[in-house]
Short mmCIF file of C-alpha atoms and ligand atoms in Angstrom, two decimals:
data_model
loop_
_atom_site.label_atom_id
_atom_site.label_comp_id
_atom_site.label_asym_id
_atom_site.label_seq_id
_atom_site.Cartn_x
_atom_site.Cartn_y
_atom_site.Cartn_z
CA MET A 91 0.00 0.00 0.00
CA THR A 92 1.37 3.44 -0.91
CA ILE A 93 1.87 5.70 2.09
CA THR A 94 0.52 9.25 2.23
CA ALA A 95 3.70 10.88 3.51
CA ALA A 96 2.14 14.17 4.65
CA THR A 97 0.14 12.38 7.36
CA LEU A 98 3.33 11.42 9.23
CA SER A 99 6.24 13.29 10.83
CA PRO A 100 9.61 12.71 9.10
CA LYS A 101 10.67 10.64 12.08
CA ALA A 102 7.58 8.42 12.00
CA LEU A 103 7.83 8.06 8.23
CA ARG A 104 11.47 6.96 8.44
CA LYS A 105 10.60 4.46 11.15
CA LEU A 106 7.71 2.99 9.18
CA LEU A 107 9.72 2.66 5.98
CA ARG A 108 12.77 1.20 7.72
CA ASN A 109 10.47 -1.28 9.39
CA ARG A 110 8.98 -2.26 6.03
CA ARG A 111 12.33 -3.13 4.51
CA CYS A 112 13.67 -4.78 7.67
CA THR A 113 10.75 -7.19 7.85
CA LEU A 114 11.38 -8.59 4.37
CA THR A 115 12.48 -12.21 4.68
CA PRO A 116 15.95 -13.36 3.53
CA LEU A 117 14.28 -15.03 0.55
CA GLN A 118 12.38 -11.84 -0.39
CA GLN A 119 15.66 -9.92 -0.08
CA LYS A 120 17.45 -12.39 -2.30
CA ILE A 121 14.77 -12.23 -4.98
CA ALA A 122 14.63 -8.42 -4.79
CA ALA A 123 18.42 -8.21 -5.22
CA LYS A 124 18.26 -10.48 -8.25
CA HIS A 125 15.42 -8.51 -9.85
CA LEU A 126 17.30 -5.29 -9.20
CA TYR A 127 20.37 -6.74 -10.89
CA GLN A 128 18.34 -7.80 -13.93
CA GLN A 129 16.86 -4.31 -14.27
CA VAL A 130 20.19 -2.52 -14.11
CA ILE A 131 22.84 -4.78 -15.60
CA HIS A 132 21.97 -4.18 -19.29
CA HIS A 133 20.91 -0.56 -18.87
CA PRO A 134 23.05 1.95 -20.78
CA LEU A 135 23.45 4.03 -17.60
CA PHE A 136 25.26 1.17 -15.96
CA ARG A 137 27.03 -0.10 -19.07
CA LYS A 138 28.46 3.31 -19.92
CA ALA A 139 29.53 4.21 -16.38
CA GLN A 140 33.17 3.53 -15.60
CA HIS A 141 33.42 5.07 -12.10
CA ILE A 142 30.56 3.86 -9.91
CA GLY A 143 29.65 4.66 -6.31
CA LEU A 144 27.87 1.82 -4.52
CA TYR A 145 27.09 0.78 -0.95
CA ILE A 146 27.24 -2.28 1.29
CA ALA A 147 23.63 -3.15 2.16
CA ASN A 148 22.54 -2.55 5.73
CA ASP A 149 19.26 -2.30 7.66
CA GLY A 150 17.20 -4.18 5.06
CA GLU A 151 18.36 -2.05 2.13
CA ILE A 152 18.05 -3.58 -1.31
CA ASP A 153 21.38 -5.27 -1.95
CA PRO A 154 23.48 -4.11 -4.91
CA TYR A 155 26.16 -6.77 -4.31
CA LEU A 156 25.52 -8.56 -7.63
CA LEU A 157 26.02 -5.25 -9.42
CA LEU A 158 29.22 -4.62 -7.51
CA LYS A 159 30.57 -8.01 -8.56
CA ALA A 160 29.50 -7.45 -12.19
CA ALA A 161 31.12 -4.02 -12.22
CA GLN A 162 34.37 -5.60 -11.06
CA ARG A 163 34.16 -8.20 -13.82
CA TYR A 164 33.72 -5.39 -16.36
CA LYS A 165 36.81 -3.67 -14.91
CA LYS A 166 34.86 -0.67 -13.71
CA THR A 167 36.18 1.30 -10.75
CA ILE A 168 34.11 0.95 -7.59
CA TYR A 169 33.83 3.48 -4.78
CA LEU A 170 32.15 3.01 -1.41
CA PRO A 171 31.00 5.58 1.16
CA ILE A 172 33.17 6.04 4.20
CA LEU A 173 32.55 8.00 7.36
CA GLN A 174 35.42 9.37 9.36
CA ARG A 175 35.71 10.30 12.99
CA TRP A 176 36.23 13.89 11.90
CA PRO A 177 34.53 15.85 10.48
CA LYS A 178 31.67 13.92 12.01
CA PHE A 179 29.04 14.57 9.34
CA ALA A 180 31.27 14.29 6.31
CA MET A 181 31.10 11.31 4.01
CA ALA A 182 33.59 10.51 1.26
CA PHE A 183 33.63 7.96 -1.50
CA GLN A 184 36.74 5.84 -1.59
CA ARG A 185 38.00 3.65 -4.43
CA ILE A 186 38.31 0.00 -3.56
CA THR A 187 41.13 -2.17 -4.86
CA PRO A 188 42.18 -5.79 -4.27
CA ASP A 189 44.38 -4.44 -1.44
CA THR A 190 41.58 -2.61 0.38
CA ARG A 191 41.45 -3.35 4.09
CA TRP A 192 38.07 -3.24 5.81
CA THR A 193 36.63 -1.88 9.03
CA LEU A 194 33.23 -0.91 10.45
CA ASN A 195 31.94 2.65 10.67
CA ARG A 196 30.18 3.99 13.77
CA PHE A 197 26.87 2.57 12.54
CA ASN A 198 28.46 -0.87 12.11
CA ILE A 199 28.43 -0.73 8.33
CA LYS A 200 31.42 -2.29 6.60
CA GLN A 201 33.66 0.30 4.98
CA PRO A 202 37.21 0.55 3.63
CA VAL A 203 39.92 1.71 6.04
CA ALA A 204 40.36 5.40 5.22
CA SER A 205 42.99 6.18 2.64
CA PHE A 206 42.91 9.80 1.56
CA ARG A 207 44.56 9.20 -1.79
CA HIS A 208 41.77 6.83 -2.80
CA GLN A 209 39.02 9.33 -2.00
CA VAL A 210 37.39 11.38 -4.74
CA HIS A 211 35.22 14.42 -5.31
CA PRO A 212 31.77 13.28 -6.49
CA VAL A 213 32.26 14.89 -9.90
CA LYS A 214 34.79 12.12 -10.62
CA LEU A 215 31.99 9.55 -10.45
CA ASP A 216 29.78 8.73 -13.44
CA LEU A 217 27.05 7.04 -11.45
CA ILE A 218 26.11 6.76 -7.78
CA LEU A 219 23.74 4.00 -6.72
CA MET A 220 22.17 5.45 -3.59
CA PRO A 221 20.42 3.59 -0.79
CA LEU A 222 16.97 5.00 -0.01
CA VAL A 223 14.73 4.72 3.03
CA GLY A 224 11.86 6.22 1.04
CA PHE A 225 11.21 7.80 -2.33
CA ASP A 226 8.53 9.30 -4.50
CA GLU A 227 8.18 9.10 -8.26
CA TYR A 228 9.44 12.69 -8.68
CA GLY A 229 12.98 11.92 -7.49
CA GLY A 230 12.37 12.92 -3.87
CA ARG A 231 14.40 10.81 -1.48
CA LEU A 232 14.46 10.09 2.21
CA GLY A 233 17.75 8.81 3.62
CA MET A 234 18.82 7.55 7.03
CA GLY A 235 18.63 11.09 8.37
CA GLY A 236 22.32 11.86 8.77
CA GLY A 237 22.37 14.19 5.76
CA PHE A 238 25.57 12.44 4.60
CA TYR A 239 24.65 12.12 0.93
CA ASP A 240 23.06 15.59 0.90
CA ARG A 241 26.27 17.14 2.20
CA TYR A 242 28.53 15.14 -0.09
CA LEU A 243 26.47 16.21 -3.10
CA SER A 244 25.59 19.73 -1.95
CA TYR A 245 27.70 21.31 -4.74
CA LEU A 246 25.02 20.10 -7.18
CA LYS A 247 22.61 22.70 -5.77
CA ASN A 248 24.59 25.44 -7.51
CA ARG A 249 24.45 23.82 -10.89
CA LYS A 250 21.96 24.84 -13.53
CA ARG A 251 22.42 21.57 -15.37
CA TRP A 252 23.58 18.34 -13.89
CA HIS A 253 26.15 16.35 -15.70
CA LYS A 254 27.91 14.14 -13.23
CA PRO A 255 27.39 12.02 -11.37
CA TYR A 256 24.09 10.46 -12.38
CA LEU A 257 22.18 9.77 -9.15
CA LEU A 258 20.24 6.54 -9.22
CA GLY A 259 18.29 5.65 -6.10
CA LEU A 260 17.83 1.97 -5.26
CA ALA A 261 14.92 0.78 -3.15
CA HIS A 262 12.40 -1.92 -2.55
CA GLU A 263 9.07 -1.16 -4.19
CA CYS A 264 7.45 -1.07 -0.71
CA GLN A 265 9.47 2.06 0.12
CA LYS A 266 7.50 4.26 -2.27
CA VAL A 267 5.36 7.06 -0.86
CA ASP A 268 2.98 9.42 -2.68
CA LYS A 269 5.02 12.61 -2.35
CA LEU A 270 7.86 13.64 -0.06
CA GLN A 271 8.12 17.11 1.39
CA LEU A 272 11.61 18.23 0.38
CA ASN A 273 13.90 20.41 2.49
CA SER A 274 16.05 23.17 1.02
CA TRP A 275 19.19 21.02 1.35
CA ASP A 276 17.72 17.85 -0.19
CA ILE A 277 19.34 16.64 -3.38
CA PRO A 278 16.82 14.73 -5.49
CA VAL A 279 17.88 11.75 -7.56
CA HIS A 280 17.63 11.55 -11.35
CA ALA A 281 15.86 8.19 -11.29
CA ILE A 282 14.92 5.35 -9.01
CA VAL A 283 15.00 1.66 -9.70
CA THR A 284 13.28 -0.90 -7.52
CA ASP A 285 12.98 -4.66 -7.66
CA GLN A 286 9.94 -4.09 -9.90
CA ARG A 287 10.45 -1.05 -12.13
CA TRP A 288 12.21 2.18 -13.06
CA TYR A 289 10.96 5.64 -12.11
CA THR A 290 12.36 8.33 -14.39
CA GLN A 291 11.06 11.83 -14.93
N1 FFO B 420 24.54 0.96 3.31
C1 FFO B 420 24.64 2.23 3.64
N2 FFO B 420 25.82 2.77 3.88
C2 FFO B 420 25.89 4.07 4.27
C3 FFO B 420 24.73 4.87 4.38
C4 FFO B 420 23.47 4.27 4.13
O1 FFO B 420 22.39 4.88 4.23
N3 FFO B 420 23.47 2.95 3.76
N4 FFO B 420 24.85 6.18 4.74
C5 FFO B 420 23.96 7.18 4.39
O2 FFO B 420 23.75 8.11 5.09
C6 FFO B 420 25.97 6.51 5.60
C7 FFO B 420 25.66 6.02 7.00
N5 FFO B 420 24.51 6.69 7.53
C8 FFO B 420 23.75 6.22 8.57
C9 FFO B 420 22.99 7.12 9.25
C10 FFO B 420 22.25 6.69 10.35
C11 FFO B 420 22.26 5.35 10.73
C12 FFO B 420 21.55 4.85 11.91
O3 FFO B 420 21.38 3.66 12.10
N6 FFO B 420 21.09 5.69 12.79
C13 FFO B 420 20.48 5.22 14.01
C14 FFO B 420 20.98 6.04 15.17
C15 FFO B 420 22.26 5.43 15.62
C16 FFO B 420 23.07 6.34 16.51
O4 FFO B 420 22.80 7.55 16.61
O5 FFO B 420 24.03 5.83 17.08
C17 FFO B 420 19.00 5.28 13.92
O6 FFO B 420 18.47 6.15 13.21
O7 FFO B 420 18.35 4.40 14.49
C18 FFO B 420 23.01 4.45 10.01
C19 FFO B 420 23.74 4.88 8.92
C20 FFO B 420 27.22 5.92 5.02
N7 FFO B 420 27.08 4.56 4.62
N1 ATP B 421 24.50 20.59 2.64
C1 ATP B 421 24.30 20.52 3.95
N2 ATP B 421 25.00 21.31 4.81
C2 ATP B 421 24.79 21.26 6.13
N3 ATP B 421 23.89 20.44 6.71
C3 ATP B 421 23.15 19.64 5.93
C4 ATP B 421 23.32 19.63 4.52
N4 ATP B 421 22.48 18.71 4.00
C5 ATP B 421 21.80 18.17 5.05
N5 ATP B 421 22.20 18.73 6.21
C6 ATP B 421 21.69 18.40 7.54
O1 ATP B 421 21.58 17.00 7.68
C7 ATP B 421 20.45 16.67 8.48
C8 ATP B 421 19.74 15.45 7.96
O2 ATP B 421 19.13 15.72 6.71
P1 ATP B 421 18.00 14.76 6.11
O3 ATP B 421 17.01 14.41 7.15
O4 ATP B 421 17.49 15.38 4.84
O5 ATP B 421 18.87 13.47 5.80
P2 ATP B 421 18.69 12.36 4.71
O6 ATP B 421 18.54 12.97 3.35
O7 ATP B 421 17.59 11.48 5.16
O8 ATP B 421 20.07 11.59 4.84
P3 ATP B 421 21.19 11.24 3.76
O9 ATP B 421 21.47 12.48 2.92
O10 ATP B 421 22.38 10.83 4.56
O11 ATP B 421 20.67 10.13 2.94
C9 ATP B 421 19.57 17.90 8.54
O12 ATP B 421 19.48 18.29 9.89
C10 ATP B 421 20.29 18.95 7.73
O13 ATP B 421 20.33 20.17 8.42
#
């Protein structure tokens, strides 16, 4: 059932949507990840992208692991988000290599051990596959509430036309709401793909 977002506070909405994705069974998650893969793998957006930002699934997020593996097979360069102790609210994307060592961030999400020389400005990326807590069909997105992606991508606010990176939100279909109320700092995505379909404007 599609949620009417305006009837809930942002906090309640986030809780409800996180709960929806967390209660999916392992089998439902596995099928969703496979359907997501099938929707994206042959798409020109993915095929043409050489530098791709991804994430390690957490908290019931739709899992892009199959896409990560495929991107490695196609010799694309993969970047993952990392949080550092300081500045506390900054996120960076760091290139992963066969030598990457791993650690956990403060939310217990696996991330590469920080290596400044492997970190890039977002404009270096062709495509970012972004985890969503909620979305609407107009590109509105709700994240975990840390504002990490919004800050990392805030430079896009000052652009008349977006070139890079292409922002593709990934979500389970059950995370769709009718319309999200956007804040001044929110960076919408260009498109969303779920286990069932694409939403492009
Ligand atoms: N897979 C994945 N990686 C990611 C993100 C993401 O959304 N998904 N992020 C995108 O931002 C960053 C992590 N952001 C996060 C923000 C809040 C919470 C979280 O669980 N908050 C708790 C409060 C915990 C606390 O304060 O100690 C909560 O809301 O219950 C987790 C991750 C970087 N890496
Ligand atoms: N560009 C920015 N500069 C400073 N603060 C920001 C910026 N973007 C967002 N914030 C702050 O981050 C906080 C969380 O924002 P919001 O609830 O929109 O997060 P979110 O979009 O759900 O999370 P995320 O961007 O990590 O996916 C807000 O309090 C906001 O003030």
